[in-house]
Amino acid sequence: MSDTLSETDVARGESSWTPTDGRLLDVEDLQVEFRTRDGVAKAINGVSLHLDEGETLAVLGESGSGKSVTAQAIMGILDTPPGFITGGSVRYCGTELLTMTEKQRREIRGPEISMIFQDALSSLNPVFPVGWQIAEMLRVHRGANRSDAREAAIRLMERVNIPGARQRVNAFPHQFSGGMRQRIMIAMAIALDPAVLIADEPTTALDVTVQAQIMALLAELQEERRMGLILITHDLGVVADVADRIAVMYAGKLVETADVHSIYAAPAHPYTQGLLASIPRLDQKGQELAAIGGLPPNLTRIPPGCPFNPRCRYAQDVCRHDPPPALREVRPGRRAACHFAEDVLADSAREFDHPHHVHGDGGEERR
Amino acid sequence: MGSYVLRRLLQMIPVIIGATFLIFAMVFGIGDPAAGRCGERACPEAFLVQFRQEYNLDEPLIVQYGLYMAKLLTGDFGESFSGLSVAEELINRWPTTIRLAVIAVCFEALVGIAAGILAALRKGRFLDYLVTLSSLLVISIPVFVVGSLSQLVFGIRLGIFPVTATEGGWFDLLLPGLVLGSFSVAYIARLMRSTMIENLRSDYVRTARAKGLGPGRTVGVHTLRNSMIPAITYIGYDLGALMGGAVVTERIFNINGIGGFLFYGINTKDGTIVVGTVTCLVLVYLLANLLVDVLYGVLDPRISHD
């Protein structure tokens, strides 16, 4: 343990960044569009989030809802062109990132905010040894020499529980299993002890037992280092144990934000309700899995009114013509962007509070 | 690795036998090898008897081939009809061909790779269009046109380079080398450009950017190493092919290399020259292939030769 601490001190260096009131990240009204041949895709349409020290924020949504784009915009690794940030602000410890020069951004990317990705095999460079790729962080950002950086890489690999780290430091990514590769990504991301870690679907490509191990490791590292963690996922099951707060995205907008317990108890937005209903449950064997009908909108042609209206069972005329309300407080600490949030909450409370009532007819099948 | 190389060397044996038998059969088995030996007149009977005996032409083809290969294994490539020792001629001519190949390959590697990288980094802009269009132009013009044109322009009109390279010195061979490499330069530039563009979009390059690495490291280290693999392997194969001589280019610039010798052999209907030279070409090409495959394993750790 003392080993890890001294390592942390070395890696931390002299960070000039201190959060005010524990606030690490503040994203306000972020807008991102992709200018493609087929037209302009409005990927992010005014997203506001914040992240505090030691906090885990889960960003939920289907593919194409803008989760990953939000993360890439925060990191400043959006492919430009075609992606452009057209408005809003991203502040780290109170300092605006979007107006910084690329060189200044690079001093934050890695040492302060770092990121892990979904597919660790393709995200690691296939032609360099894993230890080299971890050590590169220390060599580039801290000017560490080869052997020091290598030692640090071995300690980081040990920290993320890679067995035989010293023997495997020169192995290549393809020589590891999926779970081990993701651990290497994590070791690389925490190498400089960043204050914020963004995990973009870190467990999607892994099988279930390994998923749990990786989530436990992330939670442990976060606890140990007081990192702010942004966990991007479409898997509600993954979120429940680790997240403090949840932000649900749809068509480039936040539709609901809440703390983790209240959202599971009673979602306030029809989309969240649909997502929760689609979780497979052990006590509902043999029943058809609920799914949200229809598809997410094409971002080049977002429907008028509320983008969710074509799939929404609460939709009324107002939803088809007027834009949805801004996120508004529907309960203390809970905000939803829906005209009928109260109705949804009421329905949710009935369904989700008494789960046995809903599938009581399957009772005799259970033992 | 050692056992891999050994296995590959053993695999070469049937390939060599097959290739040489094919060329041998085409040269000695089809038609009358003695035809046209004596100019316009029919050959005297005494000459034909001696000729048949010397080349075992009365034996079945497979026996002829066996006798030829047995001599070949002792290093005896036989004599051409005009009395030249084929082995000696090959040894004398090889340095010229190697020089020519080295010039062509260096040109390919330096210019082709650099042009490809620049085009990829300036994708969709002027430089990219310049590289893609000019390479397309070069690829679509046959080498004898490029060769004759450059001989005319640079050799005769401008007088910068010697018109022919009979002596086979480095400077003499410069223009023929550039002509010889021109197709591959264009091909490598396009190959490099497309792999580079693909890799620049890859997940691990995104990771490199997320690590806060500058553009120099992101492109120079994380993208380049992967993008070089196809180009380098192509250059390896090309080196093998060019070491075997360049028939057309050597002919245009009157170079006394292997390709020129093969051309001479074909022109004079000299079977000994053709079969002997082609056997060497096959061997060189196979060895170059092996070298490339071994190199591939070194460049890309995902390829294992064990």
XYZ file of C-alpha atoms in Angstrom:
673
model
C 0.000 0.000 0.000
C 2.804 2.417 0.910
C 4.253 1.580 -2.469
C 1.151 2.804 -4.194
C 1.125 6.010 -2.192
C 4.703 6.980 -2.976
C 4.023 6.117 -6.600
C 1.020 8.394 -6.494
C 3.113 11.237 -5.123
C 5.640 10.917 -7.899
C 2.989 10.722 -10.579
C 0.959 13.605 -9.230
C 3.828 16.011 -9.754
C 2.986 19.633 -9.071
C -0.570 19.939 -10.240
C -1.629 23.538 -10.449
C -5.257 22.519 -10.588
C -7.381 22.645 -7.480
C -11.133 22.315 -7.600
C -13.207 25.018 -5.970
C -15.818 23.530 -3.620
C -14.914 20.093 -4.920
C -16.237 20.918 -8.399
C -13.981 19.320 -11.022
C -15.868 19.591 -14.268
C -18.588 21.892 -15.357
C -20.123 21.403 -18.768
C -22.665 23.963 -19.809
C -24.973 23.965 -22.789
C -22.522 21.985 -24.904
C -23.347 21.803 -28.605
C -21.597 19.534 -31.073
C -22.404 18.938 -34.699
C -20.952 16.696 -37.379
C -20.784 18.232 -40.807
C -21.080 15.329 -43.184
C -21.894 14.933 -46.829
C -25.438 13.933 -45.908
C -25.992 17.083 -43.920
C -25.318 18.427 -40.482
C -25.860 15.914 -37.689
C -26.591 17.653 -34.419
C -24.984 15.171 -32.086
C -25.098 17.222 -28.878
C -27.810 19.809 -28.370
C -27.155 21.665 -25.160
C -25.829 19.243 -22.582
C -25.013 20.517 -19.091
C -23.295 18.315 -16.556
C -21.027 18.663 -13.610
C -18.733 16.353 -11.733
C -17.385 16.645 -8.207
C -14.358 15.096 -6.569
C -14.815 11.437 -5.731
C -18.142 11.329 -7.482
C -19.358 8.858 -10.088
C -21.645 10.169 -12.754
C -23.187 7.631 -15.060
C -24.217 8.822 -18.508
C -26.818 6.493 -19.958
C -28.287 6.217 -23.394
C -28.637 4.148 -26.533
C -26.015 4.104 -29.272
C -26.056 7.429 -31.057
C -27.487 9.348 -28.138
C -24.326 11.422 -27.887
C -22.706 9.879 -24.823
C -19.342 9.205 -26.408
C -19.345 12.461 -28.327
C -19.883 14.345 -25.070
C -16.885 12.537 -23.588
C -14.741 13.227 -26.617
C -15.705 16.888 -26.569
C -14.708 17.127 -22.900
C -11.407 15.418 -23.683
C -10.865 17.562 -26.768
C -10.280 14.549 -29.006
C -13.232 15.051 -31.292
C -12.344 14.400 -34.923
C -12.408 17.856 -36.464
C -13.598 17.802 -39.203
C -16.278 16.426 -39.283
C -17.036 17.162 -35.616
C -17.276 20.757 -34.400
C -18.092 22.178 -30.986
C -20.486 24.962 -31.874
C -21.340 26.276 -28.469
C -21.303 25.945 -24.722
C -18.463 25.669 -22.303
C -16.382 23.011 -20.583
C -14.634 24.184 -17.438
C -12.091 22.198 -15.517
C -11.472 23.507 -11.983
C -13.099 26.728 -13.105
C -10.925 27.208 -16.209
C -12.500 27.177 -19.641
C -11.039 24.391 -21.771
C -12.649 25.168 -25.106
C -10.744 28.415 -25.635
C -7.368 26.924 -24.708
C -4.662 26.278 -27.274
C -4.088 22.685 -28.325
C -0.793 22.684 -26.416
C -2.490 23.752 -23.177
C -5.179 21.139 -23.716
C -2.524 18.445 -24.003
C -1.249 19.274 -20.544
C -4.696 18.483 -19.178
C -5.430 15.497 -21.370
C -3.776 12.618 -19.554
C -2.405 14.244 -16.409
C -5.743 15.768 -15.313
C -8.530 14.185 -17.335
C -7.996 10.801 -18.870
C -10.129 8.314 -20.665
C -10.582 4.621 -21.306
C -12.453 3.163 -24.241
C -14.799 0.359 -25.081
C -12.625 -1.956 -27.129
C -9.257 -2.251 -25.436
C -7.802 -4.422 -28.198
C -8.230 -1.819 -30.893
C -7.551 1.042 -28.480
C -4.084 -0.213 -27.628
C -1.432 0.110 -30.283
C -0.815 -3.402 -31.623
C 2.870 -2.928 -32.400
C 4.152 -1.637 -29.066
C 4.544 -3.583 -25.817
C 1.946 -2.757 -23.182
C 4.554 -1.599 -20.677
C 5.975 0.780 -23.234
C 2.514 2.219 -23.872
C 1.921 2.801 -20.160
C 5.429 4.182 -19.644
C 4.925 6.596 -22.532
C 2.582 8.633 -20.321
C 5.334 9.202 -17.773
C 8.025 9.760 -20.346
C 6.082 12.325 -22.333
C 4.336 14.193 -19.533
C 6.834 13.828 -16.697
C 10.054 13.492 -18.646
C 10.827 10.221 -16.844
C 13.704 8.179 -18.250
C 13.164 4.781 -19.800
C 13.969 2.610 -16.791
C 12.052 4.716 -14.242
C 9.049 4.827 -16.532
C 9.262 1.081 -17.014
C 9.366 0.479 -13.266
C 6.378 2.765 -12.844
C 4.555 0.890 -15.600
C 5.191 -2.412 -13.804
C 3.853 -0.965 -10.535
C 0.777 0.325 -12.348
C 0.203 -3.065 -13.936
C 0.481 -4.615 -10.482
C -1.932 -2.034 -9.137
C -4.586 -3.034 -11.651
C -4.022 -6.665 -10.653
C -2.289 -8.026 -13.713
C -0.626 -11.241 -12.582
C 3.068 -11.518 -13.376
C 3.294 -7.849 -14.310
C 7.097 -7.806 -14.329
C 7.268 -10.756 -16.704
C 4.532 -9.433 -18.970
C 5.597 -5.809 -19.234
C 7.096 -6.434 -22.669
C 4.186 -8.458 -23.989
C 1.975 -7.095 -26.730
C -1.741 -6.278 -26.407
C -2.884 -9.284 -28.451
C -1.189 -11.585 -25.952
C -3.613 -10.583 -23.192
C -7.223 -11.513 -22.576
C -9.964 -8.915 -22.985
C -10.217 -8.215 -19.270
C -6.450 -7.884 -18.894
C -6.314 -5.522 -21.855
C -8.918 -3.293 -20.260
C -6.846 -3.354 -17.054
C -3.877 -2.169 -19.097
C -5.978 0.667 -20.498
C -6.923 1.578 -16.948
C -3.293 1.436 -15.792
C -2.408 3.786 -18.636
C -5.259 6.151 -17.813
C -4.391 6.410 -14.109
C -0.625 6.584 -14.708
C -0.462 10.305 -13.988
C -3.099 10.166 -11.259
C -5.717 12.229 -13.043
C -8.510 13.993 -11.194
C -11.129 12.912 -13.708
C -11.455 9.554 -15.404
C -13.900 9.127 -18.257
C -14.778 5.510 -18.941
C -16.544 5.111 -22.280
C -18.409 1.795 -22.118
C -15.468 0.134 -20.374
C -17.139 -3.237 -19.975
C -19.315 -3.530 -23.072
C -16.840 -5.745 -24.918
C -16.265 -8.040 -21.941
C -18.099 -11.040 -20.616
C -20.193 -10.701 -17.494
C -17.819 -12.024 -14.827
C -14.994 -9.893 -16.157
C -17.336 -6.888 -16.317
C -17.890 -7.121 -12.588
C -14.154 -7.326 -11.899
C -13.419 -4.283 -14.025
C -16.208 -2.270 -12.409
C -14.933 -3.260 -8.960
C -11.423 -2.193 -9.939
C -12.652 1.165 -11.203
C -14.630 1.735 -8.019
C -11.625 0.801 -5.897
C -9.253 3.091 -7.797
C -11.726 5.909 -7.613
C -12.073 5.501 -3.865
C -8.310 5.339 -3.429
C -7.526 8.391 -5.537
C -10.661 10.482 -4.998
C -11.141 10.646 -8.762
C -14.247 11.985 -10.374
C -15.512 9.223 -12.636
C -17.752 9.658 -15.651
C -19.093 6.274 -16.600
C -20.641 6.094 -20.027
C -22.776 3.066 -20.647
C -26.001 1.747 -22.048
C -26.098 -0.982 -19.454
C -28.244 -0.029 -16.494
C -27.154 -3.122 -14.621
C -23.551 -1.943 -14.607
C -24.520 1.439 -13.248
C -26.593 0.539 -10.218
C -23.729 -0.466 -7.919
C -21.169 2.202 -8.680
C -22.863 5.404 -9.756
C -23.823 8.266 -7.466
C -25.763 10.204 -10.048
C -27.231 9.298 -13.394
C -27.736 11.438 -16.453
C -29.865 9.950 -19.218
C -29.241 11.121 -22.769
C -31.467 10.946 -25.808
C -30.777 12.457 -29.236
C -27.988 14.639 -27.913
C -29.888 15.994 -24.941
C -30.180 15.152 -21.293
C -33.688 13.946 -20.602
C -33.334 13.116 -16.939
C -30.819 13.534 -14.138
C -31.176 12.034 -10.709
C -29.362 10.211 -7.968
C -29.068 6.528 -8.600
C -31.620 5.254 -6.079
C -34.517 7.450 -6.997
C -34.134 6.801 -10.703
C -34.333 3.053 -10.205
C -37.257 3.443 -7.860
C -39.269 5.643 -10.175
C -38.029 7.081 -13.476
C -39.449 10.492 -14.323
C -38.954 10.462 -18.094
C -40.731 8.023 -20.421
C -37.401 7.153 -22.055
C -35.769 6.225 -18.748
C -38.846 4.238 -17.919
C -38.463 2.334 -21.169
C -34.774 1.696 -20.509
C -35.472 0.334 -17.037
C -38.277 -1.865 -18.280
C -35.853 -3.425 -20.767
C -33.513 -4.793 -18.088
C -33.780 -8.577 -18.041
C -34.865 -9.772 -14.615
C -34.192 -13.081 -12.976
C -37.680 -13.247 -11.538
C -39.365 -12.806 -14.898
C -38.239 -15.995 -16.543
C -40.054 -16.900 -19.714
C -41.541 -13.477 -20.306
C -40.810 -11.467 -23.369
C -38.293 -8.700 -22.709
C -39.785 -5.240 -22.907
C -38.148 -3.019 -25.516
C -38.673 0.580 -26.506
C -40.434 0.497 -29.857
C -38.947 2.303 -32.825
C -35.451 3.633 -33.352
C -33.517 6.645 -32.092
C -33.903 9.548 -34.526
C -31.506 10.237 -37.350
C -29.450 13.139 -36.019
C -29.555 14.949 -39.341
C -33.372 14.958 -39.169
C -34.386 15.216 -35.538
C -38.208 15.292 -35.452
C -39.895 18.552 -34.440
C -41.093 18.854 -30.879
C -39.677 16.392 -28.403
C -37.234 14.045 -30.187
C -38.653 11.104 -28.236
C -42.285 11.770 -29.219
C -42.574 9.134 -31.980
C -41.652 6.411 -29.481
C -43.371 7.800 -26.431
C -46.615 6.426 -25.043
C -47.273 9.651 -23.143
C -46.903 11.816 -26.268
C -49.614 14.386 -26.904
C -49.957 17.157 -29.438
C -47.770 19.497 -27.448
C -44.904 16.977 -27.678
C -45.165 16.862 -31.460
C -45.079 20.619 -31.959
C -43.284 22.317 -29.111
C -39.758 21.596 -28.008
C -39.631 19.663 -24.739
C -39.257 21.723 -21.579
C -35.743 22.315 -20.309
C -34.639 19.982 -17.517
C -36.855 21.000 -14.626
C -36.920 19.901 -11.047
C -39.677 17.321 -10.607
C -38.635 16.109 -7.173
C -35.847 17.403 -4.935
C -32.555 16.542 -6.686
C -34.337 15.097 -9.717
C -34.763 16.800 -13.015
C -36.524 15.682 -16.158
C -37.203 17.221 -19.541
C -40.790 16.100 -20.065
C -44.135 17.870 -20.053
C -45.702 14.899 -18.348
C -42.972 14.014 -15.869
C -45.473 13.957 -13.010
C -47.656 11.409 -14.811
C -44.621 9.306 -15.641
C -43.455 9.448 -12.031
C -46.844 8.433 -10.781
C -47.024 5.485 -13.175
C -43.433 4.499 -12.441
C -44.011 4.592 -8.721
C -46.861 2.144 -9.161
C -44.940 -0.238 -11.413
C -41.494 -0.132 -9.954
C -42.436 0.019 -6.299
C -44.525 -3.098 -6.496
C -42.661 -5.246 -8.951
C -44.506 -8.408 -7.890
C -47.832 -6.954 -8.786
C -46.861 -6.609 -12.421
C -45.989 -10.211 -13.061
C -48.086 -11.866 -10.426
C -49.673 -14.111 -13.019
C -46.322 -15.855 -13.504
C -46.331 -16.790 -9.856
C -47.003 -20.489 -10.111
C -43.978 -20.917 -12.345
C -41.691 -19.708 -9.609
C -40.632 -22.034 -6.875
C 11.869 -18.763 -36.005
C 14.753 -21.019 -37.066
C 12.447 -23.921 -37.742
C 10.134 -21.609 -39.661
C 12.959 -20.548 -41.978
C 14.045 -24.179 -42.418
C 10.498 -25.226 -43.215
C 10.177 -22.433 -45.745
C 13.509 -23.373 -47.359
C 12.341 -26.964 -47.723
C 9.080 -25.780 -49.238
C 11.091 -23.960 -51.871
C 12.425 -27.195 -53.341
C 9.202 -28.295 -55.051
C 8.578 -24.738 -56.209
C 12.015 -24.544 -57.808
C 11.616 -27.948 -59.435
C 8.168 -27.067 -60.748
C 9.173 -23.654 -62.077
C 12.365 -24.814 -63.726
C 10.663 -27.845 -65.255
C 8.000 -25.647 -66.765
C 10.475 -23.272 -68.328
C 12.676 -26.168 -69.436
C 9.750 -27.921 -71.081
C 8.682 -24.737 -72.833
C 12.162 -24.071 -74.171
C 13.336 -27.571 -75.078
C 10.143 -29.606 -75.310
C 8.113 -27.431 -77.652
C 9.267 -27.107 -81.240
C 12.707 -27.895 -82.564
C 15.493 -26.299 -80.501
C 17.814 -26.575 -83.477
C 15.504 -24.657 -85.774
C 17.011 -21.467 -87.122
C 20.449 -22.295 -85.715
C 22.055 -21.905 -89.091
C 20.461 -18.725 -90.337
C 18.336 -19.001 -93.450
C 19.737 -22.334 -94.621
C 18.861 -25.750 -93.263
C 21.472 -27.041 -90.862
C 23.968 -29.665 -92.063
C 23.254 -33.189 -90.788
C 26.588 -33.392 -88.942
C 25.763 -30.213 -86.975
C 22.347 -31.526 -86.016
C 23.751 -34.803 -84.720
C 26.320 -33.023 -82.608
C 23.722 -30.513 -81.387
C 21.277 -33.251 -80.393
C 23.985 -35.110 -78.554
C 25.266 -32.073 -76.693
C 21.839 -31.205 -75.327
C 20.645 -34.818 -74.945
C 17.797 -34.002 -77.297
C 17.250 -37.627 -78.244
C 16.378 -38.547 -74.655
C 12.835 -38.113 -73.296
C 12.156 -34.639 -71.928
C 12.185 -35.720 -68.303
C 15.629 -37.295 -68.716
C 16.896 -34.191 -70.486
C 15.634 -32.143 -67.562
C 17.198 -34.481 -65.002
C 20.586 -34.329 -66.738
C 20.348 -30.544 -66.956
C 19.466 -30.168 -63.257
C 22.255 -32.520 -62.226
C 24.739 -30.290 -64.021
C 23.093 -27.195 -62.560
C 23.560 -28.493 -59.011
C 27.317 -28.701 -59.570
C 27.258 -25.049 -60.622
C 27.543 -25.868 -64.322
C 24.997 -23.712 -66.124
C 26.259 -24.870 -69.488
C 27.396 -22.820 -72.451
C 25.353 -20.663 -74.703
C 25.199 -21.508 -78.400
C 27.796 -18.840 -79.019
C 30.131 -20.429 -76.494
C 29.675 -18.099 -73.505
C 29.720 -19.700 -70.064
C 26.257 -18.910 -68.714
C 27.402 -19.061 -65.067
C 30.277 -16.693 -65.700
C 28.062 -14.319 -67.602
C 25.524 -14.277 -64.779
C 28.212 -13.568 -62.182
C 29.644 -10.736 -64.288
C 26.267 -9.176 -64.926
C 24.765 -9.424 -61.476
C 26.512 -6.417 -59.876
C 25.038 -4.116 -62.520
C 21.565 -5.488 -61.949
C 21.942 -5.178 -58.181
C 23.071 -1.560 -58.512
C 20.068 -0.843 -60.698
C 17.729 -2.553 -58.233
C 19.198 -0.665 -55.280
C 18.686 2.686 -57.013
C 15.113 1.789 -57.906
C 14.264 0.516 -54.425
C 15.795 3.515 -52.624
C 13.801 5.800 -54.902
C 10.629 3.833 -54.218
C 11.127 3.767 -50.481
C 12.101 7.399 -49.970
C 9.862 9.152 -52.458
C 6.933 6.724 -52.346
C 6.615 6.629 -48.571
C 7.182 10.360 -48.139
C 4.630 11.241 -50.815
C 2.111 8.849 -49.283
C 2.534 10.308 -45.802
C 2.225 13.884 -47.035
C -0.864 13.058 -49.092
C -2.495 11.350 -46.116
C -1.795 14.267 -43.792
C -3.134 16.750 -46.374
C -6.095 14.586 -47.326
C -8.531 16.321 -49.649
C -6.219 19.235 -50.296
C -3.942 20.241 -53.163
C -0.961 18.073 -52.224
C -3.184 15.016 -51.852
C -4.697 15.504 -55.305
C -1.236 16.111 -56.762
C 0.050 12.819 -55.361
C -3.001 10.728 -56.213
C -3.334 12.086 -59.745
C 0.342 11.967 -60.649
C 0.672 8.456 -59.254
C -2.339 7.335 -61.247
C -0.724 8.804 -64.361
C 2.566 6.993 -63.731
C 0.822 3.703 -62.986
C -1.159 3.846 -66.210
C 1.810 4.516 -68.517
C 3.801 1.375 -69.443
C 7.462 1.333 -68.474
C 8.754 1.289 -72.047
C 7.024 4.609 -72.682
C 8.379 6.166 -69.492
C 11.819 4.722 -70.287
C 12.008 5.881 -73.891
C 10.563 9.296 -73.066
C 12.936 9.994 -70.220
C 15.819 8.766 -72.363
C 14.771 11.236 -75.026
C 14.162 14.166 -72.683
C 16.864 13.783 -70.014
C 19.420 11.925 -72.085
C 19.244 13.466 -75.528
C 17.423 16.827 -75.309
C 18.645 18.048 -71.918
C 21.796 15.937 -71.784
C 21.687 15.616 -67.993
C 22.121 11.858 -67.938
C 23.976 9.474 -70.241
C 21.670 8.124 -72.934
C 22.727 4.524 -72.351
C 24.294 2.827 -69.369
C 26.466 0.216 -71.019
C 29.262 0.754 -68.474
C 26.938 0.168 -65.539
C 28.355 2.764 -63.128
C 26.180 4.251 -60.359
C 25.623 7.549 -62.142
C 24.961 5.860 -65.494
C 22.303 3.754 -63.830
C 20.583 6.636 -62.074
C 18.084 7.474 -64.808
C 17.288 3.808 -65.617
C 16.889 3.187 -61.868
C 14.389 6.014 -61.536
C 12.481 4.750 -64.562
C 12.492 1.231 -63.179
C 11.230 2.424 -59.802
C 8.611 4.799 -61.184
C 5.729 2.325 -61.192
C 6.438 1.195 -57.655
C 6.919 4.749 -56.403
C 3.431 5.544 -57.560
C 2.038 2.318 -56.170
C 3.742 2.751 -52.791
C 2.601 6.366 -52.526
C -0.999 5.247 -52.970
C -0.602 2.283 -50.662
C 1.026 4.402 -47.971
C -1.618 7.090 -48.301
C -4.538 4.727 -47.881
C -3.074 2.757 -44.942
C -2.072 5.974 -43.249
C -5.537 7.506 -43.633
C -7.088 4.333 -42.285
C -4.733 4.205 -39.310
C -5.192 7.892 -38.507
C -8.834 7.044 -37.862
C -8.014 4.018 -35.733
C -8.900 3.610 -32.088
C -5.305 3.470 -30.931
C -4.536 6.809 -32.544
C -7.527 8.226 -30.681
C -5.992 6.719 -27.536
C -2.685 8.402 -28.344
C -4.480 11.727 -28.558
C -6.352 10.997 -25.337
C -2.967 10.411 -23.693
C -2.138 14.030 -24.460
C 0.597 13.202 -26.971
C 1.531 15.891 -29.458
C 0.906 15.554 -33.200
C 4.543 14.538 -33.712
C 4.247 11.445 -31.530
C 0.687 10.684 -32.534
C 1.561 10.596 -36.213
C 5.277 9.849 -36.138
C 5.209 7.017 -33.606
C 1.694 5.689 -33.234
C 0.475 5.947 -36.820
C 3.634 5.578 -38.888
C 4.929 2.298 -37.504
C 1.702 0.491 -38.357
C 1.270 2.200 -41.693
C 4.764 1.284 -42.873
C 4.155 -2.458 -42.716
C 2.373 -2.904 -46.073
C 4.764 -0.532 -47.860
C 7.857 -2.227 -46.484
C 6.650 -5.672 -47.449
C 5.841 -4.457 -50.931
C 9.329 -2.965 -51.230
C 10.787 -6.310 -50.138
C 8.939 -8.215 -52.845
C 9.891 -5.579 -55.362
C 13.562 -5.827 -54.432
C 13.333 -9.550 -55.120
C 11.702 -8.958 -58.471
C 14.174 -6.249 -59.502
C 17.223 -8.255 -58.455
C 16.189 -10.628 -61.194
C 16.760 -7.879 -63.673
C 14.462 -5.658 -65.601
C 14.153 -6.898 -69.137
C 12.502 -3.837 -70.660
C 14.455 -1.142 -68.821
C 17.793 -2.864 -69.341
C 16.989 -3.203 -73.021
C 16.056 0.485 -73.448
C 19.211 1.761 -71.773
C 21.388 -1.037 -73.160
C 22.405 -2.186 -69.681
C 24.491 -5.334 -69.409
C 22.497 -6.823 -66.581
C 20.583 -10.039 -66.002
C 17.483 -8.728 -67.750
C 19.516 -7.765 -70.805
C 21.079 -11.234 -70.830
C 17.683 -12.918 -70.654
C 16.511 -10.712 -73.498
C 19.567 -11.698 -75.525
C 18.865 -15.372 -74.784
C 15.249 -15.101 -75.916
C 16.219 -13.149 -79.011
C 18.819 -15.672 -80.131
C 16.537 -18.592 -79.145
C 19.256 -19.759 -76.780
C 17.654 -22.264 -74.407
C 20.648 -22.603 -72.114
C 20.703 -18.895 -71.347
C 16.942 -18.686 -70.819
C 16.641 -21.696 -68.547
C 19.776 -20.866 -66.541
C 18.785 -17.247 -66.014
C 15.193 -18.018 -65.144
C 16.331 -20.613 -62.601
C 18.397 -17.930 -60.875
C 15.484 -15.490 -60.992
C 13.170 -17.993 -59.372
C 15.704 -18.621 -56.629
C 16.280 -14.923 -55.912
C 12.579 -14.204 -55.913
C 11.821 -17.024 -53.505
C 14.564 -15.908 -51.134
C 13.284 -12.330 -51.242
C 9.816 -13.621 -50.417
C 11.147 -15.524 -47.453
C 13.012 -12.445 -46.261
C 9.838 -10.370 -46.471
C 7.819 -12.922 -44.535
C 10.445 -13.035 -41.802
C 10.569 -9.236 -41.757
C 6.801 -9.109 -41.473
C 7.007 -11.041 -38.222
C 9.571 -8.567 -36.908
C 7.520 -5.507 -37.868
C 4.167 -6.768 -36.680
C 4.252 -8.596 -33.358
C 0.848 -10.115 -34.073
C 2.403 -12.290 -36.778
C 4.077 -15.248 -35.154
C 6.418 -17.624 -36.994
C 6.525 -20.261 -34.299
